Amino acid sequence: MTALAMDVLVRPGTTMSSLRRELTTALRDLDEDHLYDVQLVVTELVSNVLDHTPAGAGRLRILRSQEPCLVTVEVDDESAVEPVYGRSRLGEYRGRGIVVVDNISREWGFRPREEGGKTVYALVDCTG
């Protein structure tokens, strides 16, 4: 069974430290290594919303499955622009977030939203 563990708005001014604190509370039974992986994925996907969408706003959802242990990170935004693997419009020292997400997660991708924009998601395995 999958349960919603967290559902928060992302707006300009949203801080990663506050999201990490909320994640720590929402996923308090997750071991430290897996929690760190989820926090890193959230940081990368939320940063993309703040940096690359016109409004810098969206929604973050964390879903948790116990058997098998799996955390799904979903981030909605209003931009139809697809995530870019390994490149950034913000300069040569940026743009590796999706590479990090790809390395940490079992699977990641995106899907269009009916009302416009997209949802970027990543599945983080917490079984091992």
Coordinates of C-alpha atoms in Angstrom, one line a residue:
M1 CA 0.0 0.0 0.0
T2 CA 1.3 3.5 -0.9
A3 CA 0.6 6.4 1.4
L4 CA 1.0 10.1 1.0
A5 CA 3.8 11.2 3.4
M6 CA 4.1 14.8 2.5
D7 CA 2.4 17.3 0.2
V8 CA 3.7 20.9 0.2
L9 CA 3.6 23.9 -2.1
V10 CA 6.9 25.1 -3.6
R11 CA 7.2 28.8 -4.0
P12 CA 10.0 31.4 -4.5
G13 CA 11.6 31.6 -1.0
T14 CA 11.1 27.9 -0.3
T15 CA 14.3 26.7 1.5
M16 CA 15.8 23.3 1.1
S17 CA 16.6 23.2 4.8
S18 CA 12.9 23.6 5.7
L19 CA 12.0 20.8 3.2
R20 CA 14.7 18.6 4.5
R21 CA 13.4 19.1 8.1
E22 CA 9.9 18.2 6.9
L23 CA 11.2 15.1 5.1
T24 CA 13.0 14.0 8.2
T25 CA 9.8 14.1 10.2
A26 CA 7.6 12.6 7.5
L27 CA 10.1 9.7 6.8
R28 CA 11.4 9.3 10.4
D29 CA 11.4 5.5 10.2
L30 CA 13.7 5.5 7.1
D31 CA 17.4 4.8 7.8
E32 CA 19.9 7.6 7.5
D33 CA 21.3 6.6 4.1
H34 CA 18.0 6.2 2.4
L35 CA 16.7 9.4 3.9
Y36 CA 19.8 11.2 2.6
D37 CA 19.1 9.9 -0.9
V38 CA 15.5 11.1 -0.8
Q39 CA 16.6 14.5 0.5
L40 CA 19.1 14.8 -2.3
V41 CA 16.5 13.9 -5.0
V42 CA 14.0 16.4 -3.5
T43 CA 16.7 19.1 -3.4
E44 CA 17.5 18.6 -7.1
L45 CA 13.9 18.4 -8.3
V46 CA 12.7 21.3 -6.3
S47 CA 15.7 23.4 -7.3
N48 CA 14.8 22.8 -10.9
V49 CA 11.3 24.3 -10.2
L50 CA 12.7 27.3 -8.5
D51 CA 15.5 27.9 -11.1
H52 CA 13.9 26.9 -14.4
T53 CA 10.2 27.7 -14.3
P54 CA 8.8 31.2 -14.9
A55 CA 6.8 31.4 -11.7
G56 CA 9.3 29.4 -9.6
A57 CA 6.3 27.6 -8.1
G58 CA 5.0 24.0 -7.9
R59 CA 4.0 21.2 -5.6
L60 CA 6.1 18.5 -3.9
R61 CA 4.6 15.1 -3.0
I62 CA 6.3 12.3 -1.2
L63 CA 4.6 8.9 -1.4
R64 CA 5.8 5.9 0.7
S65 CA 5.3 2.2 0.2
Q66 CA 6.3 -0.2 2.9
E67 CA 6.4 -3.5 1.1
P68 CA 8.6 -3.2 -0.8
C69 CA 10.2 -0.1 0.7
L70 CA 9.9 2.6 -1.9
V71 CA 9.7 6.4 -1.8
T72 CA 8.2 8.3 -4.7
V73 CA 9.1 11.9 -5.1
E74 CA 6.8 13.9 -7.4
V75 CA 7.3 17.6 -8.2
D76 CA 4.7 19.5 -10.3
D77 CA 5.4 22.7 -12.1
E78 CA 3.7 24.9 -14.7
S79 CA 6.4 24.6 -17.4
A80 CA 6.1 22.2 -20.3
V81 CA 9.8 22.3 -20.9
E82 CA 11.3 18.8 -20.4
P83 CA 14.1 18.2 -17.9
V84 CA 17.5 18.2 -19.5
Y85 CA 20.0 15.4 -18.7
G86 CA 23.4 16.8 -18.0
R87 CA 23.1 20.4 -19.4
S88 CA 21.9 23.7 -18.0
R89 CA 20.9 27.0 -19.3
L90 CA 22.4 28.5 -16.2
G91 CA 26.0 27.9 -17.0
E92 CA 28.7 25.2 -17.2
Y93 CA 28.8 24.7 -13.5
R94 CA 25.1 23.9 -13.2
G95 CA 22.8 21.3 -14.7
R96 CA 23.9 18.0 -13.3
G97 CA 20.9 17.6 -11.0
I98 CA 19.1 15.2 -13.2
V99 CA 22.3 13.1 -13.6
V100 CA 22.4 12.9 -9.7
V101 CA 18.7 11.9 -9.7
D102 CA 19.3 9.3 -12.3
N103 CA 22.2 7.8 -10.3
I104 CA 20.3 7.7 -7.0
S105 CA 16.8 6.6 -8.1
R106 CA 15.6 3.3 -9.4
E107 CA 13.7 5.2 -12.1
W108 CA 12.9 8.8 -12.9
G109 CA 10.9 10.6 -15.6
F110 CA 8.2 13.1 -16.3
R111 CA 4.7 13.2 -17.5
P112 CA 2.5 16.1 -18.8
R113 CA -0.2 17.4 -16.5
E114 CA -3.8 17.8 -17.9
E115 CA -4.0 21.4 -16.7
G116 CA -0.6 22.2 -18.2
G117 CA 3.0 21.8 -17.1
K118 CA 4.5 18.6 -16.0
T119 CA 5.2 16.3 -13.1
V120 CA 8.8 15.1 -12.6
Y121 CA 9.1 12.0 -10.5
A122 CA 11.8 9.7 -9.1
L123 CA 11.5 6.4 -7.3
V124 CA 14.0 5.8 -4.5
D125 CA 14.4 2.2 -3.4
C126 CA 14.9 1.9 0.4
T127 CA 15.1 -1.9 0.6
G128 CA 18.8 -2.4 0.9

